[in-house]
mmCIF file of C-alpha atoms in Angstrom:
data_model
loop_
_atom_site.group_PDB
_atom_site.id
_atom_site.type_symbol
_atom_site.label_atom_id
_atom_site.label_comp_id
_atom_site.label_asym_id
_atom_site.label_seq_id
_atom_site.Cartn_x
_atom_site.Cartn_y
_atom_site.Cartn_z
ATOM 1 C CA UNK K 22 31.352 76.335 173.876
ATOM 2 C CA UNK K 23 31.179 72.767 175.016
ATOM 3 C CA UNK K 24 34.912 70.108 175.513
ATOM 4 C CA UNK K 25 34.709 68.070 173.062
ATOM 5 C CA UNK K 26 34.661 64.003 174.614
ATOM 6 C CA UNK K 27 38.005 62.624 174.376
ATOM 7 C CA UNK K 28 36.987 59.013 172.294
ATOM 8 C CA UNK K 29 39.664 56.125 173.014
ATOM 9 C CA UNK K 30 41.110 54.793 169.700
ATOM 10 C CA UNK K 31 40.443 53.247 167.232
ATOM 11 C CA UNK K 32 37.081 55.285 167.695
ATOM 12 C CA UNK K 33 38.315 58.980 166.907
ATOM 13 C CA UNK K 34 40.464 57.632 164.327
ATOM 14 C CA UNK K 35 37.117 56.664 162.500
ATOM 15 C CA UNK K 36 37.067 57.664 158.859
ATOM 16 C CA UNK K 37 34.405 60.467 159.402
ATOM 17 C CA UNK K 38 33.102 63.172 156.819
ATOM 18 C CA UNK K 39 31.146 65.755 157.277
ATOM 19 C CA UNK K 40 28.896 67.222 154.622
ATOM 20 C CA UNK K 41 28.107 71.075 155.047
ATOM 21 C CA UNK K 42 25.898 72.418 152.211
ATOM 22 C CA UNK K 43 26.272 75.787 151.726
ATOM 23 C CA UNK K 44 24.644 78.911 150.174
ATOM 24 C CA UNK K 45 25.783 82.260 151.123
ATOM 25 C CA UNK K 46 27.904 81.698 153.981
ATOM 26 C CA UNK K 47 30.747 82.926 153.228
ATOM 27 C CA UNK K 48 30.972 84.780 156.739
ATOM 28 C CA UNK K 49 30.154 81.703 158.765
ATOM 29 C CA UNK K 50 32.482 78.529 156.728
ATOM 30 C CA UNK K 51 35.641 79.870 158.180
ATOM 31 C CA UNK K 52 35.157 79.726 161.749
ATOM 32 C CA UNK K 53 33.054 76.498 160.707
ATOM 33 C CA UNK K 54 36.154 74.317 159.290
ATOM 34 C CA UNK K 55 38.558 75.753 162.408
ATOM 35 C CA UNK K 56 36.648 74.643 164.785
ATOM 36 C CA UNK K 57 35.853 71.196 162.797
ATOM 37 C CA UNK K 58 39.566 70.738 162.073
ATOM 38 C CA UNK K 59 40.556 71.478 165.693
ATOM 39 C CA UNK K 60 38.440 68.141 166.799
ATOM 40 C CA UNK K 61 40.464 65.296 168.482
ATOM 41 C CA UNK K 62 39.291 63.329 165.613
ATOM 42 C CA UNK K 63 42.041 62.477 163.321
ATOM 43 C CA UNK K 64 40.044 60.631 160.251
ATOM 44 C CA UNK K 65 37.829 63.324 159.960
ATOM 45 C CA UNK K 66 36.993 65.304 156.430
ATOM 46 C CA UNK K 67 34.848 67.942 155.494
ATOM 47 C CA UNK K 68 32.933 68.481 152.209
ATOM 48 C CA UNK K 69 32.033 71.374 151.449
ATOM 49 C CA UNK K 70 28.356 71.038 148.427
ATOM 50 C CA UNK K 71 28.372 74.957 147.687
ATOM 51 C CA UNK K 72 25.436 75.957 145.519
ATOM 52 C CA UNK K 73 27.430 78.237 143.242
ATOM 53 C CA UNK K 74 26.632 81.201 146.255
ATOM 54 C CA UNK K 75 26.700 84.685 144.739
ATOM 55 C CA UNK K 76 28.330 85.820 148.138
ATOM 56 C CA UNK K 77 31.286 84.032 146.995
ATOM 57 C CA UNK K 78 30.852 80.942 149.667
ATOM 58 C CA UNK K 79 32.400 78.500 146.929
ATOM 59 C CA UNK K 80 35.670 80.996 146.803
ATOM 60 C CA UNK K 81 36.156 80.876 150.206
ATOM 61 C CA UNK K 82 35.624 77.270 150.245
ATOM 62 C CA UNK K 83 38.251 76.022 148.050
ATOM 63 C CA UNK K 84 40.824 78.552 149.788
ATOM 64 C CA UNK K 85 40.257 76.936 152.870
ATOM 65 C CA UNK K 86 40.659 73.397 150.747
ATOM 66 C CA UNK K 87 43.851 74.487 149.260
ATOM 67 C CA UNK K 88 44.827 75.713 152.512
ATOM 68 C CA UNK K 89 44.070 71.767 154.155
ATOM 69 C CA UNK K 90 44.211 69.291 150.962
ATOM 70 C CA UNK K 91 43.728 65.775 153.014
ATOM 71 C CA UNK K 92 41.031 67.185 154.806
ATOM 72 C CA UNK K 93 38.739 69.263 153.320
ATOM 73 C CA UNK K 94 36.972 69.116 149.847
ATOM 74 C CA UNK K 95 34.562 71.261 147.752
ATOM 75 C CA UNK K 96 31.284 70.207 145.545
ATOM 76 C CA UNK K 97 30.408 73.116 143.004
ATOM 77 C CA UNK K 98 26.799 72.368 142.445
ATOM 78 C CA UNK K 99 25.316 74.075 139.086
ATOM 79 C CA UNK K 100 23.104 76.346 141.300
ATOM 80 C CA UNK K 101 20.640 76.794 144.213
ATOM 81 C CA UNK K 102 18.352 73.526 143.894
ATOM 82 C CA UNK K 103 17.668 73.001 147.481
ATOM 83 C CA UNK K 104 18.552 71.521 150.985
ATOM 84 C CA UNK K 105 17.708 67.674 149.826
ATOM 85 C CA UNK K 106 20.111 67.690 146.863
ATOM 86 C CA UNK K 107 22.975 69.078 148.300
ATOM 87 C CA UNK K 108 22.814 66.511 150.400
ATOM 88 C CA UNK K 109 22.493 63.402 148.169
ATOM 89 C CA UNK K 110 25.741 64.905 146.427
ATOM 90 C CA UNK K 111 27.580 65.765 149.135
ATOM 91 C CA UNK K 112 26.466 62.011 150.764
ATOM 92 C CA UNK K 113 26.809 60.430 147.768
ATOM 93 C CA UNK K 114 30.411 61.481 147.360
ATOM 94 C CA UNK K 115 31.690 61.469 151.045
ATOM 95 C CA UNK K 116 30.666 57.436 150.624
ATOM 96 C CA UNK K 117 32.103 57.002 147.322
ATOM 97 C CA UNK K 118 35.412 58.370 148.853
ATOM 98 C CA UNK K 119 35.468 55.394 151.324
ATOM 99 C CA UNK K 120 33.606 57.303 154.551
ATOM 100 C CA UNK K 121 33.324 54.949 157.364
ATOM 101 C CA UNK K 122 30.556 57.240 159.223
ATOM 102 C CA UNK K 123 28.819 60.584 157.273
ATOM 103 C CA UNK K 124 27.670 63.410 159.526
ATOM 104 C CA UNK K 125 25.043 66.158 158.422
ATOM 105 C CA UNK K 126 25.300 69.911 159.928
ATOM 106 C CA UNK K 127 24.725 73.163 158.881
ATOM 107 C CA UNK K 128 27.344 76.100 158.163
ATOM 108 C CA UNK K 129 25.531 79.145 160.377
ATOM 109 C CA UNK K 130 27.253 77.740 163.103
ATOM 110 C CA UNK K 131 23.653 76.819 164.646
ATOM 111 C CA UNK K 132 24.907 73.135 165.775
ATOM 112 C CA UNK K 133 28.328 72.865 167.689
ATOM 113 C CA UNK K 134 31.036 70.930 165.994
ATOM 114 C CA UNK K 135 32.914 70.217 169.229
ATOM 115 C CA UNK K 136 29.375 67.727 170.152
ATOM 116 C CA UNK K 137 30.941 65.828 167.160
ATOM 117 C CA UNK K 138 33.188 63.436 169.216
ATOM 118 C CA UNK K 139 30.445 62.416 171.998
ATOM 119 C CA UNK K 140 28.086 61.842 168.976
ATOM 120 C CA UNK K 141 30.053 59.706 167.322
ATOM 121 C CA UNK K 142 30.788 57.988 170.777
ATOM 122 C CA UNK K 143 27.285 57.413 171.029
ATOM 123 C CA UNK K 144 26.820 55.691 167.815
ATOM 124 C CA UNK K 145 29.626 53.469 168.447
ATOM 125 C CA UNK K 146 28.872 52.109 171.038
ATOM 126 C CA UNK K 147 25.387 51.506 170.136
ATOM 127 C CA UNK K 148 24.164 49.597 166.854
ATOM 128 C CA UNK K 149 22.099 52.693 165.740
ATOM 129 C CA UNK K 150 21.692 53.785 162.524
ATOM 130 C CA UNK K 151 21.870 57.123 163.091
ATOM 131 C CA UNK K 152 22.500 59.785 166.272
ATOM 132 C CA UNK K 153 20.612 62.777 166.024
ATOM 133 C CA UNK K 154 22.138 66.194 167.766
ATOM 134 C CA UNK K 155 18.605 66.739 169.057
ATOM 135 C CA UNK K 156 16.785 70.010 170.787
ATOM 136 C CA UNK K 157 13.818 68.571 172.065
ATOM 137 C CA UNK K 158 15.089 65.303 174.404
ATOM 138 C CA UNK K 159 16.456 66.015 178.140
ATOM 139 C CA UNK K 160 19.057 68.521 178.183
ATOM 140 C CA UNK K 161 18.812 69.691 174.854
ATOM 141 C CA UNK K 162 18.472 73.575 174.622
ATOM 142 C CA UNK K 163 17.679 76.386 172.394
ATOM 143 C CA UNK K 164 19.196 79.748 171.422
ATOM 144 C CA UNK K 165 17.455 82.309 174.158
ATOM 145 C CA UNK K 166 17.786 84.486 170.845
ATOM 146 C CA UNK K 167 15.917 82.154 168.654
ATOM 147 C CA UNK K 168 12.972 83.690 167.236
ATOM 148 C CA UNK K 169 9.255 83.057 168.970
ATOM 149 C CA UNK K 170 8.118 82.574 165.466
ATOM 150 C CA UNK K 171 10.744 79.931 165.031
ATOM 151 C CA UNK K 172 9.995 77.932 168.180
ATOM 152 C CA UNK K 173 6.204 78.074 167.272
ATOM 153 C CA UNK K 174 7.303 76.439 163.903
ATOM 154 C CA UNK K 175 9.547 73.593 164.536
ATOM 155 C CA UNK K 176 7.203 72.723 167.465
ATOM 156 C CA UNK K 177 4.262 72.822 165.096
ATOM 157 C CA UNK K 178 6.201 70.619 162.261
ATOM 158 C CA UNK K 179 7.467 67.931 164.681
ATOM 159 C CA UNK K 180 3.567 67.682 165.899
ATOM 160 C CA UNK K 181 2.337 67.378 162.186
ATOM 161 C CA UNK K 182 5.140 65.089 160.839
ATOM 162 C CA UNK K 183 4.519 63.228 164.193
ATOM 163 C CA UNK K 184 0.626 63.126 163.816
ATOM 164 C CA UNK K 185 1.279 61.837 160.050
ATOM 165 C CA UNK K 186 4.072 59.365 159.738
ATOM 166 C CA UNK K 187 4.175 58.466 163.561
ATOM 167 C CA UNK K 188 7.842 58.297 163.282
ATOM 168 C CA UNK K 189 8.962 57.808 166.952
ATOM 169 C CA UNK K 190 11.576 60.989 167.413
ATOM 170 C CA UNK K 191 11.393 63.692 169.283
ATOM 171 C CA UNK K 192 13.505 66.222 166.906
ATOM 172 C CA UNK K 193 12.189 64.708 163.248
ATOM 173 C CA UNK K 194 13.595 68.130 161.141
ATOM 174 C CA UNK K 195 16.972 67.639 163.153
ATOM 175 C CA UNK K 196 19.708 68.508 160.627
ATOM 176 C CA UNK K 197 22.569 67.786 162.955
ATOM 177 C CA UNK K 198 23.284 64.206 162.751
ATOM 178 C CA UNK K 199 26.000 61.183 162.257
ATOM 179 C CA UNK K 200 24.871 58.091 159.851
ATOM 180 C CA UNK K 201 26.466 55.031 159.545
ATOM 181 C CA UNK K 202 27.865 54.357 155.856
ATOM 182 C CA UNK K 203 26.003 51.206 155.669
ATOM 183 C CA UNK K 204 21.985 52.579 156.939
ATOM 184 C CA UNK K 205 22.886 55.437 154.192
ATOM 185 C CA UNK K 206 23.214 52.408 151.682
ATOM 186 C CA UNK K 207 20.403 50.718 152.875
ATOM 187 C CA UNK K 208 18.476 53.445 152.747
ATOM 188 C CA UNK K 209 19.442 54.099 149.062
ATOM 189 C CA UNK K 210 19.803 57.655 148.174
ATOM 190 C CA UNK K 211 17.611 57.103 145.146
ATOM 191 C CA UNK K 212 14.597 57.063 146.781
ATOM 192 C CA UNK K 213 15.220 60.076 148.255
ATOM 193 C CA UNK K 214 12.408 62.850 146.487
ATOM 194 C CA UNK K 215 13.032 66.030 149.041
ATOM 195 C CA UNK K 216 14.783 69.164 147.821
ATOM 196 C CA UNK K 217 14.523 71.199 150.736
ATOM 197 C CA UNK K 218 14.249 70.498 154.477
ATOM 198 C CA UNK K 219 11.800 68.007 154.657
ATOM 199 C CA UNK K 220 15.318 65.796 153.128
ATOM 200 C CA UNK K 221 15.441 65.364 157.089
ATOM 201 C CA UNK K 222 12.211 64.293 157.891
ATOM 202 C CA UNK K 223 12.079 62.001 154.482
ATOM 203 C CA UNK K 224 15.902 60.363 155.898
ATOM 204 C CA UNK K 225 14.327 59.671 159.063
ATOM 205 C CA UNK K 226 11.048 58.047 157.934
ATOM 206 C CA UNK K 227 13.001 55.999 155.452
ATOM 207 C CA UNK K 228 15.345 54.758 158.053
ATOM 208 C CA UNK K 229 12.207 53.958 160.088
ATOM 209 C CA UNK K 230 10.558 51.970 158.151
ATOM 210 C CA UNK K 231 13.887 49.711 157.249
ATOM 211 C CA UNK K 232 14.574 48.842 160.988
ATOM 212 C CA UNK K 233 17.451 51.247 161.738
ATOM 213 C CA UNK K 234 17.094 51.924 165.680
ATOM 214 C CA UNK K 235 17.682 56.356 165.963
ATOM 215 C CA UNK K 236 19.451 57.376 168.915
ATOM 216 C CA UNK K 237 19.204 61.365 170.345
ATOM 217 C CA UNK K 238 21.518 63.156 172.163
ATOM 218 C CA UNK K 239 21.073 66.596 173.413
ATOM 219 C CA UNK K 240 22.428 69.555 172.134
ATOM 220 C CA UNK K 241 22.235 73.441 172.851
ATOM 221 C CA UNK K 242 20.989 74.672 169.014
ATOM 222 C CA UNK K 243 22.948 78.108 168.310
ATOM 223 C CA UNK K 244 20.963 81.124 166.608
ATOM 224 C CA UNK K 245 22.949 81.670 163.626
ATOM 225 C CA UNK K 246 25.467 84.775 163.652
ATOM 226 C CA UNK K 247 25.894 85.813 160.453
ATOM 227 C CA UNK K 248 23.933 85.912 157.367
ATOM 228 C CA UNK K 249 19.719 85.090 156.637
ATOM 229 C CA UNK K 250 17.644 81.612 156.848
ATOM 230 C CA UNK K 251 17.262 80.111 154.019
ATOM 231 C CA UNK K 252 13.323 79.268 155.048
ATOM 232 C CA UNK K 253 11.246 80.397 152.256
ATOM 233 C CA UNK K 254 7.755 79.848 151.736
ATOM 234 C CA UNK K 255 8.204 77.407 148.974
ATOM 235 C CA UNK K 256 10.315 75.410 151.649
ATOM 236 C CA UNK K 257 7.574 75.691 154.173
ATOM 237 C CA UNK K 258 5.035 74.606 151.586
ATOM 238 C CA UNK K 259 7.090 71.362 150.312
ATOM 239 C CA UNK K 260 7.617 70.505 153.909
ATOM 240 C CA UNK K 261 3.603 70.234 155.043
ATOM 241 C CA UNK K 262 2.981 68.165 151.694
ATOM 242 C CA UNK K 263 5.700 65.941 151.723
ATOM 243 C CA UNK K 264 4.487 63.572 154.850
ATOM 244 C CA UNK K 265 1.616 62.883 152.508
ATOM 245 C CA UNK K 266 4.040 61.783 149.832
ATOM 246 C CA UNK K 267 6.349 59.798 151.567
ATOM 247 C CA UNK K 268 3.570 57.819 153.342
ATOM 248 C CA UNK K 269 2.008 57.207 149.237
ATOM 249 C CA UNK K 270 5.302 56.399 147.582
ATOM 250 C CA UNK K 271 6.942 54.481 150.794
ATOM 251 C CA UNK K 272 3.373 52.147 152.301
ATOM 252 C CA UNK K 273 5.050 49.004 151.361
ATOM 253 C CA UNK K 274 8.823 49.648 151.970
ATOM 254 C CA UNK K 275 9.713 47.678 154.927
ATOM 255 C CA UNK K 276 12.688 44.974 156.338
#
């Protein structure tokens, strides 16, 4: 486990939420929100966009919310409708309640929450858009217990995506990320169409083509330690045809 970078104020007193979706993870969103919670980042918030888990996820998530009122809060979507909406409510709330800076990570403890602070650093100090917690630039590492079939795929995607929407990134179905409030407006969540993990690939293109510079910083990407991916073959199948979509419906969208 990394140290978390120390910012100066009034960086780490940014007004920063972070927007787990979840869907049985009830073993995982404990350990998830201590470690969160222990950051040297005073304005940060957690919300919680639980897909009505049968595991009991959503349970667990508003003990821990009654447990720390002024910092975390729960979404109880309907049911399981995918990566991509989750997302656009948990985003569209977290800027509604007045978020200065939205991050985007998931709850199987795959991306470390103490890379947070040096994230948010980097965007800072930058005028990015967006930093991306990314596997694939210098230093950036994966699991030695990640899958071979699971290398083989996100190094195939970020080829295709690459090959079709010639989006310059290195980690294009990143989920662990840090968005300025104001490129997340710009960017309009109503234009977003994705429901499962091509929502990160579609965010990316569509902050792309509106100017927004995306910056990369390495992280080491965790193999989750409780509980199953949520990669189904519906998921994978959405994912190869939405680059062809997004480069139809978006052609003329430009600053």
């Amino acid at each position: 486990m990394i140290e978390p970078v120390q910012l100066p104020s009034p960086w780490r007193d940014a007004r920063l939420t972070v927007v787990v979706p979840t869907y049985n993870e009830a073993g995982n969103l404990p350990a998830l929100i201590e470690r969160l919670l222990a950051l040297p980042l005073p304005g940060l918030k957690v919300l919680v966009a639980d897909d009505n888990s049968p595991d009991g996820t959503g349970e667990v998530a508003d003990k821990l919310a009654a447990e720390h009122p002024e910092q975390v809060t729960v979404v109880h979507r309907p049911g399981k409708e995918g990566l991509g909406r989750a997302y656009v409510d948990g985003i569209g709330r977290a800027l509604a309640d007045g978020a200065d800076f939205v991050a985007q990570m998931d709850a199987d403890l795959s991306h470390p929450p103490e890379a947070l602070p040096g994230m948010l650093g980097a965007l800072l100090s930058t005028q990015a858009g967006v930093v991306i917690g990314s596997r694939y630039v210098p230093g950036g590492e994966l699991d030695e217990n990640w899958p071979l079939y699971r290398r083989a795929l996100s190094g195939w995607a970020n080829l295709y995506v690459h090959t079709l929407l010639q989006v310059r990134i290195r980690d294009l179905t990143a989920g662990f990320k840090i968005w300025r409030a104001d490129a997340l407006r710009d960017i309009g969540l109503d234009r977003v169409q994705s429901n499962g993990y091509s929502f990160q690939v579609e965010m990316h293109y569509l902050a792309t083509k509106l100017g927004h510079t995306i910056l990369e910083v390495p992280i080491r990407f965790e193999e989750r330690r409780e509980g199953l991916s949520k990669m189904t073959t519906a998921t994978k199948i959405e994912s190869a045809l939405m680059p062809f979509r997004l480069r139809a419906k978006h052609r003329k969208l430009e600053r």
